[in-house]
């Protein structure tokens, strides 16, 4: 292990200017899979991985990752939001890439250890910040052929992050991309790095044209909305139904699943998962993208070919979107009661 000598200044972080960038924290968790089993794992101050040059993660993309947050609650306690859902999704990703699953108990315990070991980096309640956790699994070991790795690493590190919206919750415009995010029957439903590497060029082209990001249509027919950049799509219909796409090539967002529950149980909305055709944008009065980083990004308008469709407003957040955002962040920060099993406390 290498002693961490550059974190002293982080005790005086200006929480009001905190963004979504890498900050080295004190400790991270690391475990190794060899001879058919995971070891117990340990916390370490070393933030550098030492892996074989032939590791499958480097050459063949055999890796997956997760993203979740810890929050300083209103009562001073520390909340992990639905880590069992992240554990289950990582297990599905591991299965898809022929990597050993990380047991749910091991996943949650690793997250708890990392949060507890880095509490001085957890933004205080009221700042809007949180502690972002990045669990990942990579294939390592001496190898050259296209095959599953002989060994694997599971690790979790954390970074303090500020609120995604520095100027408050505000709508963003998006453009429909001609690129495909994933292939039919491919790895779209797995949280693997290759999906994100392929999105870098479409994202840049969207930014170059003045849009926040791009919208991907289904790879088979190019008629249905699937994802919004690296987030899931949702919309509110004129009759008050919460609608979100359903497809085998969409990454199942834990935020989206949570919003489905809250929309139905707390806001009394009808909910529907199914096809969302790009031709039907005029049926929606509000729309948004949802994911761990921003929770909800309201969508002001969508550019599709020569048409630009505005939902509620390009400058104001729709009333249902606002209520959904307030309800979910209220659960995460302990301001409102959480559904059973959604919050794991860190001692």
Short mmCIF file of C-alpha atoms in Angstrom, two decimals:
data_model
loop_
_atom_site.label_atom_id
_atom_site.label_comp_id
_atom_site.label_asym_id
_atom_site.label_seq_id
_atom_site.Cartn_x
_atom_site.Cartn_y
_atom_site.Cartn_z
CA UNK A 1 0.00 0.00 0.00
CA UNK A 2 1.06 3.55 -0.70
CA UNK A 3 0.43 6.19 1.92
CA UNK A 4 -1.95 8.91 0.85
CA UNK A 5 -0.13 12.19 1.40
CA UNK A 6 -2.28 14.65 -0.55
CA UNK A 7 -5.70 14.55 1.10
CA UNK A 8 -5.17 16.91 4.01
CA UNK A 9 -6.43 19.88 2.04
CA UNK A 10 -9.66 18.10 1.24
CA UNK A 11 -10.87 18.58 4.81
CA UNK A 12 -11.50 22.21 3.82
CA UNK A 13 -13.43 21.53 0.63
CA UNK A 14 -15.62 24.39 -0.53
CA UNK A 15 -18.86 22.43 -0.77
CA UNK A 16 -20.57 25.29 -2.66
CA UNK A 17 -18.23 24.90 -5.65
CA UNK A 18 -17.98 21.11 -5.65
CA UNK A 19 -18.58 19.62 -9.11
CA UNK A 20 -18.52 16.15 -10.66
CA UNK A 21 -14.76 15.63 -10.93
CA UNK A 22 -12.26 13.15 -9.50
CA UNK A 23 -10.97 13.92 -6.00
CA UNK A 24 -8.70 11.42 -4.35
CA UNK A 25 -10.22 10.18 -1.09
CA UNK A 26 -8.61 8.30 1.77
CA UNK A 27 -9.47 4.64 1.20
CA UNK A 28 -11.03 2.28 -1.29
CA UNK A 29 -12.04 -1.40 -1.16
CA UNK A 30 -10.38 -4.07 -3.29
CA UNK A 31 -10.93 -7.83 -3.57
CA UNK A 32 -9.44 -10.47 -5.87
CA UNK A 33 -11.01 -13.52 -7.51
CA UNK A 34 -8.62 -16.45 -7.97
CA UNK A 35 -9.07 -20.21 -8.12
CA UNK A 36 -12.85 -19.91 -8.26
CA UNK A 37 -13.55 -17.63 -5.30
CA UNK A 38 -13.38 -14.03 -4.06
CA UNK A 39 -11.07 -13.27 -1.15
CA UNK A 40 -12.39 -11.23 1.78
CA UNK A 41 -11.15 -7.96 0.35
CA UNK A 42 -9.57 -5.06 2.18
CA UNK A 43 -9.44 -1.29 2.38
CA UNK A 44 -6.35 0.37 0.93
CA UNK A 45 -4.96 3.88 0.57
CA UNK A 46 -3.45 3.00 -2.84
CA UNK A 47 -5.52 4.49 -5.65
CA UNK A 48 -3.48 2.84 -8.42
CA UNK A 49 -4.30 -0.59 -9.81
CA UNK A 50 -1.43 -2.89 -10.74
CA UNK A 51 -2.57 -5.35 -13.41
CA UNK A 52 -1.02 -7.63 -16.02
CA UNK A 53 -0.40 -6.15 -19.47
CA UNK A 54 -2.49 -8.92 -21.03
CA UNK A 55 -5.54 -8.27 -18.84
CA UNK A 56 -8.81 -8.86 -20.69
CA UNK A 57 -10.18 -5.57 -19.32
CA UNK A 58 -7.57 -3.73 -21.40
CA UNK A 59 -7.83 -5.68 -24.66
CA UNK A 60 -11.31 -7.15 -24.86
CA UNK A 61 -13.42 -4.86 -22.68
CA UNK A 62 -14.16 -7.48 -20.04
CA UNK A 63 -15.28 -5.10 -17.32
CA UNK A 64 -18.37 -3.53 -15.83
CA UNK A 65 -19.14 -0.85 -13.27
CA UNK A 66 -21.84 0.75 -11.15
CA UNK A 67 -22.64 4.16 -9.73
CA UNK A 68 -24.50 4.96 -6.53
CA UNK A 69 -24.45 7.61 -3.83
CA UNK A 70 -24.29 8.04 -0.08
CA UNK A 71 -26.11 11.01 1.46
CA UNK A 72 -25.86 12.90 4.74
CA UNK A 73 -29.47 12.76 5.91
CA UNK A 74 -31.41 15.51 7.60
CA UNK A 75 -31.06 13.77 11.00
CA UNK A 76 -27.28 13.50 10.62
CA UNK A 77 -27.18 9.80 9.72
CA UNK A 78 -25.72 8.46 6.46
CA UNK A 79 -27.91 6.91 3.78
CA UNK A 80 -26.97 4.52 0.99
CA UNK A 81 -29.72 4.57 -1.64
CA UNK A 82 -30.88 1.12 -2.84
CA UNK A 83 -27.43 -0.56 -3.03
CA UNK A 84 -29.08 -3.96 -3.41
CA UNK A 85 -30.39 -2.80 -6.80
CA UNK A 86 -26.90 -1.83 -7.90
CA UNK A 87 -25.57 -5.18 -6.70
CA UNK A 88 -28.21 -7.03 -8.72
CA UNK A 89 -27.48 -4.99 -11.85
CA UNK A 90 -23.75 -5.61 -11.51
CA UNK A 91 -24.45 -9.32 -11.20
CA UNK A 92 -26.39 -9.21 -14.48
CA UNK A 93 -23.52 -7.33 -16.14
CA UNK A 94 -21.02 -9.88 -14.83
CA UNK A 95 -23.12 -12.75 -16.14
CA UNK A 96 -23.28 -11.14 -19.58
CA UNK A 97 -19.48 -10.80 -19.75
CA UNK A 98 -18.60 -14.18 -18.17
CA UNK A 99 -17.25 -12.66 -14.99
CA UNK A 100 -17.86 -13.98 -11.47
CA UNK A 101 -20.75 -12.34 -9.65
CA UNK A 102 -20.07 -10.21 -6.60
CA UNK A 103 -22.50 -11.45 -3.92
CA UNK A 104 -25.01 -8.83 -2.78
CA UNK A 105 -23.82 -8.96 0.83
CA UNK A 106 -20.21 -8.44 -0.25
CA UNK A 107 -21.16 -5.57 -2.56
CA UNK A 108 -23.15 -3.69 0.11
CA UNK A 109 -20.55 -4.28 2.82
CA UNK A 110 -17.78 -2.99 0.54
CA UNK A 111 -19.81 0.17 -0.11
CA UNK A 112 -20.48 0.65 3.60
CA UNK A 113 -16.79 0.24 4.43
CA UNK A 114 -15.75 2.77 1.80
CA UNK A 115 -18.28 5.35 3.00
CA UNK A 116 -17.34 4.84 6.65
CA UNK A 117 -13.63 5.18 5.83
CA UNK A 118 -14.18 8.43 3.93
CA UNK A 119 -16.79 10.24 6.01
CA UNK A 120 -14.79 13.47 6.01
CA UNK A 121 -15.46 13.70 2.28
CA UNK A 122 -19.23 13.33 2.64
CA UNK A 123 -20.82 16.72 1.89
CA UNK A 124 -22.90 18.09 4.77
CA UNK A 125 -26.67 18.03 4.67
CA UNK A 126 -28.07 21.11 2.98
CA UNK A 127 -25.23 21.55 0.47
CA UNK A 128 -26.92 19.36 -2.14
CA UNK A 129 -23.75 17.26 -2.41
CA UNK A 130 -23.24 13.55 -1.90
CA UNK A 131 -20.55 10.88 -1.91
CA UNK A 132 -20.50 9.12 -5.28
CA UNK A 133 -19.43 5.46 -5.19
CA UNK A 134 -17.95 3.67 -8.20
CA UNK A 135 -17.88 -0.15 -7.82
CA UNK A 136 -16.32 -2.06 -10.72
CA UNK A 137 -15.18 -5.52 -11.79
CA UNK A 138 -12.35 -6.07 -14.29
CA UNK A 139 -10.73 -9.11 -15.88
CA UNK A 140 -7.02 -9.31 -15.11
CA UNK A 141 -4.12 -11.76 -15.21
CA UNK A 142 -1.68 -13.01 -17.82
CA UNK A 143 -3.57 -13.64 -21.05
CA UNK A 144 -3.52 -12.96 -24.79
CA UNK A 145 -6.41 -14.93 -26.34
CA UNK A 146 -10.04 -13.87 -26.59
CA UNK A 147 -11.35 -15.69 -23.55
CA UNK A 148 -12.58 -14.96 -20.06
CA UNK A 149 -9.86 -13.81 -17.68
CA UNK A 150 -8.04 -16.13 -15.25
CA UNK A 151 -8.43 -13.60 -12.43
CA UNK A 152 -10.66 -10.65 -11.54
CA UNK A 153 -10.62 -7.54 -9.36
CA UNK A 154 -13.64 -6.04 -7.60
CA UNK A 155 -13.11 -2.57 -6.23
CA UNK A 156 -15.11 0.37 -4.88
CA UNK A 157 -13.85 3.94 -4.63
CA UNK A 158 -15.65 7.17 -3.83
CA UNK A 159 -15.59 10.83 -4.79
CA UNK A 160 -17.44 13.77 -3.20
CA UNK A 161 -19.71 15.43 -5.77
CA UNK A 162 -21.83 18.53 -5.73
CA UNK A 163 -25.38 19.02 -6.97
CA UNK A 164 -25.60 18.33 -10.69
CA UNK A 165 -27.48 21.58 -11.37
CA UNK A 166 -25.38 24.54 -10.24
CA UNK A 167 -28.02 27.00 -11.35
CA UNK A 168 -30.94 24.96 -10.06
CA UNK A 169 -33.08 22.40 -11.82
CA UNK A 170 -33.49 23.65 -15.40
CA UNK A 171 -34.47 22.16 -18.78
CA UNK A 172 -31.91 20.94 -21.33
CA UNK A 173 -32.39 20.40 -25.06
CA UNK A 174 -31.41 17.17 -26.83
CA UNK A 175 -30.96 15.99 -30.42
CA UNK A 176 -31.80 12.57 -31.86
CA UNK A 177 -28.63 10.80 -32.97
CA UNK A 178 -28.10 8.76 -36.13
CA UNK A 179 -25.72 6.54 -34.17
CA UNK A 180 -26.81 3.40 -32.35
CA UNK A 181 -26.03 3.13 -28.65
CA UNK A 182 -26.21 -0.66 -28.66
CA UNK A 183 -26.79 -3.56 -31.02
CA UNK A 184 -29.91 -5.75 -31.00
CA UNK A 185 -29.18 -8.62 -28.59
CA UNK A 186 -25.95 -6.86 -27.62
CA UNK A 187 -24.71 -5.44 -24.31
CA UNK A 188 -27.09 -2.47 -24.05
CA UNK A 189 -28.69 -3.81 -20.87
CA UNK A 190 -25.29 -4.29 -19.18
CA UNK A 191 -23.36 -1.43 -17.57
CA UNK A 192 -20.12 -2.01 -19.47
CA UNK A 193 -17.49 0.49 -20.52
CA UNK A 194 -17.80 -0.23 -24.23
CA UNK A 195 -21.29 1.25 -24.31
CA UNK A 196 -19.92 4.52 -22.95
CA UNK A 197 -16.84 4.61 -25.19
CA UNK A 198 -19.14 4.33 -28.21
CA UNK A 199 -21.18 7.30 -26.94
CA UNK A 200 -18.28 9.77 -26.79
CA UNK A 201 -18.45 10.80 -30.46
CA UNK A 202 -22.26 11.23 -30.59
CA UNK A 203 -22.08 13.23 -27.37
CA UNK A 204 -19.40 15.53 -28.81
CA UNK A 205 -21.39 16.06 -31.99
CA UNK A 206 -24.48 16.95 -29.95
CA UNK A 207 -22.49 19.45 -27.88
CA UNK A 208 -20.97 20.95 -31.02
CA UNK A 209 -24.48 21.67 -32.26
CA UNK A 210 -25.49 23.32 -28.99
CA UNK A 211 -27.41 20.43 -27.37
CA UNK A 212 -26.92 18.90 -23.93
CA UNK A 213 -26.60 15.36 -25.33
CA UNK A 214 -28.16 13.05 -27.86
CA UNK A 215 -31.13 10.71 -27.83
CA UNK A 216 -30.69 7.17 -29.12
CA UNK A 217 -33.43 5.33 -30.96
CA UNK A 218 -33.86 1.56 -30.93
CA UNK A 219 -31.12 -0.07 -33.04
CA UNK A 220 -33.48 -2.34 -34.96
CA UNK A 221 -36.12 0.05 -36.37
CA UNK A 222 -34.91 3.55 -35.43
CA UNK A 223 -38.49 4.50 -34.55
CA UNK A 224 -38.55 4.27 -30.73
CA UNK A 225 -36.78 6.29 -28.04
CA UNK A 226 -34.44 4.17 -25.93
CA UNK A 227 -31.96 6.29 -23.96
CA UNK A 228 -30.95 9.92 -23.46
CA UNK A 229 -27.17 10.01 -23.49
CA UNK A 230 -26.17 7.88 -20.51
CA UNK A 231 -29.59 8.17 -18.86
CA UNK A 232 -33.10 6.74 -19.17
CA UNK A 233 -36.01 8.63 -20.75
CA UNK A 234 -39.40 9.36 -19.23
CA UNK A 235 -42.35 11.52 -20.20
CA UNK A 236 -45.68 12.68 -18.80
CA UNK A 237 -48.71 12.38 -21.07
CA UNK A 238 -51.59 14.84 -21.29
CA UNK A 239 -53.73 12.54 -19.14
CA UNK A 240 -51.07 12.35 -16.40
CA UNK A 241 -49.42 9.01 -17.18
CA UNK A 242 -45.73 8.46 -16.41
CA UNK A 243 -44.31 6.75 -19.51
CA UNK A 244 -40.87 5.22 -19.96
CA UNK A 245 -39.39 2.97 -22.67
CA UNK A 246 -39.02 -0.76 -22.24
CA UNK A 247 -36.48 -2.63 -24.35
CA UNK A 248 -33.93 -5.44 -23.93
CA UNK A 249 -31.16 -3.06 -25.01
CA UNK A 250 -31.85 -0.36 -22.39
CA UNK A 251 -29.80 -0.18 -19.19
CA UNK A 252 -32.27 -0.57 -16.35
CA UNK A 253 -31.87 2.65 -14.37
CA UNK A 254 -32.38 2.35 -10.62
CA UNK A 255 -33.46 5.99 -10.60
CA UNK A 256 -36.08 5.25 -13.27
CA UNK A 257 -37.38 2.24 -11.35
CA UNK A 258 -37.62 4.39 -8.22
CA UNK A 259 -39.48 7.12 -10.11
CA UNK A 260 -41.97 4.56 -11.43
CA UNK A 261 -42.77 3.55 -7.87
CA UNK A 262 -42.98 7.09 -6.52
CA UNK A 263 -45.05 8.32 -9.48
CA UNK A 264 -47.63 5.61 -8.83
CA UNK A 265 -47.57 5.33 -5.04
CA UNK A 266 -46.86 8.91 -3.95
CA UNK A 267 -48.13 11.08 -6.80
CA UNK A 268 -51.06 8.89 -7.83
CA UNK A 269 -50.05 8.79 -11.49
CA UNK A 270 -50.70 6.00 -13.92
CA UNK A 271 -47.43 4.41 -15.06
CA UNK A 272 -46.57 2.62 -18.28
CA UNK A 273 -43.42 0.89 -19.54
CA UNK A 274 -43.47 0.19 -23.25
CA UNK A 275 -42.69 1.52 -26.72
CA UNK A 276 -42.18 5.28 -26.93
CA UNK A 277 -42.26 6.22 -30.60
CA UNK A 278 -40.31 9.27 -31.71
CA UNK A 279 -43.25 10.27 -33.91
CA UNK A 280 -45.46 10.66 -30.82
CA UNK A 281 -43.63 13.48 -29.03
CA UNK A 282 -46.70 15.70 -29.22
CA UNK A 283 -48.49 13.36 -26.80
CA UNK A 284 -46.19 14.43 -23.95
CA UNK A 285 -46.45 17.61 -21.91
CA UNK A 286 -43.26 16.98 -19.92
CA UNK A 287 -40.16 14.86 -20.45
CA UNK A 288 -36.90 14.14 -18.70
CA UNK A 289 -33.78 12.04 -18.42
CA UNK A 290 -33.05 10.22 -15.18
CA UNK A 291 -29.97 8.64 -13.64
CA UNK A 292 -27.76 8.58 -10.56
CA UNK A 293 -25.71 11.69 -11.32
CA UNK A 294 -28.48 14.25 -11.87
CA UNK A 295 -31.49 12.30 -10.57
CA UNK A 296 -33.62 14.11 -13.19
CA UNK A 297 -32.60 16.29 -16.12
CA UNK A 298 -35.74 18.05 -17.41
CA UNK A 299 -35.94 18.00 -21.22
CA UNK A 300 -36.93 21.34 -22.72
CA UNK A 301 -37.06 20.19 -26.33
CA UNK A 302 -35.94 17.47 -28.74
CA UNK A 303 -34.54 18.05 -32.23
CA UNK A 304 -35.55 15.22 -34.60
CA UNK A 305 -34.50 15.68 -38.21
CA UNK A 306 -35.89 19.11 -39.21
CA UNK A 307 -38.41 19.37 -36.35
CA UNK A 308 -37.83 20.77 -32.86
CA UNK A 309 -40.46 19.77 -30.31
CA UNK A 310 -40.80 21.71 -27.06
CA UNK A 311 -42.47 20.03 -24.09
CA UNK A 312 -43.49 22.12 -21.07
CA UNK A 313 -40.93 24.87 -21.57
CA UNK A 314 -37.31 25.46 -22.55
CA UNK A 315 -36.78 27.54 -19.41
CA UNK A 316 -39.20 26.29 -16.73
CA UNK A 317 -39.45 22.86 -15.11
CA UNK A 318 -42.80 21.11 -15.47
CA UNK A 319 -44.87 20.65 -12.29
CA UNK A 320 -44.86 16.83 -12.33
CA UNK A 321 -41.13 16.66 -13.04
CA UNK A 322 -40.52 19.02 -10.12
CA UNK A 323 -42.65 16.93 -7.77
CA UNK A 324 -40.86 13.74 -8.80
CA UNK A 325 -37.46 15.34 -8.25
CA UNK A 326 -38.42 16.71 -4.84
CA UNK A 327 -39.92 13.40 -3.73
CA UNK A 328 -36.93 11.29 -4.76
CA UNK A 329 -34.28 13.62 -3.37
CA UNK A 330 -36.39 13.93 -0.23
CA UNK A 331 -36.15 10.17 0.22
CA UNK A 332 -32.41 10.16 -0.43
CA UNK A 333 -31.67 12.93 2.07
CA UNK A 334 -34.06 11.63 4.72
CA UNK A 335 -36.51 14.51 4.39
CA UNK A 336 -39.46 12.23 3.62
CA UNK A 337 -40.16 8.63 4.57
CA UNK A 338 -38.53 6.08 2.29
CA UNK A 339 -40.30 3.01 0.95
CA UNK A 340 -39.29 -0.10 2.85
CA UNK A 341 -35.81 -1.38 1.97
CA UNK A 342 -34.71 1.66 -0.04
CA UNK A 343 -32.24 3.05 2.51
CA UNK A 344 -29.25 1.25 4.02
CA UNK A 345 -27.68 3.09 6.95
CA UNK A 346 -23.92 3.41 7.31
CA UNK A 347 -22.86 3.14 10.94
#
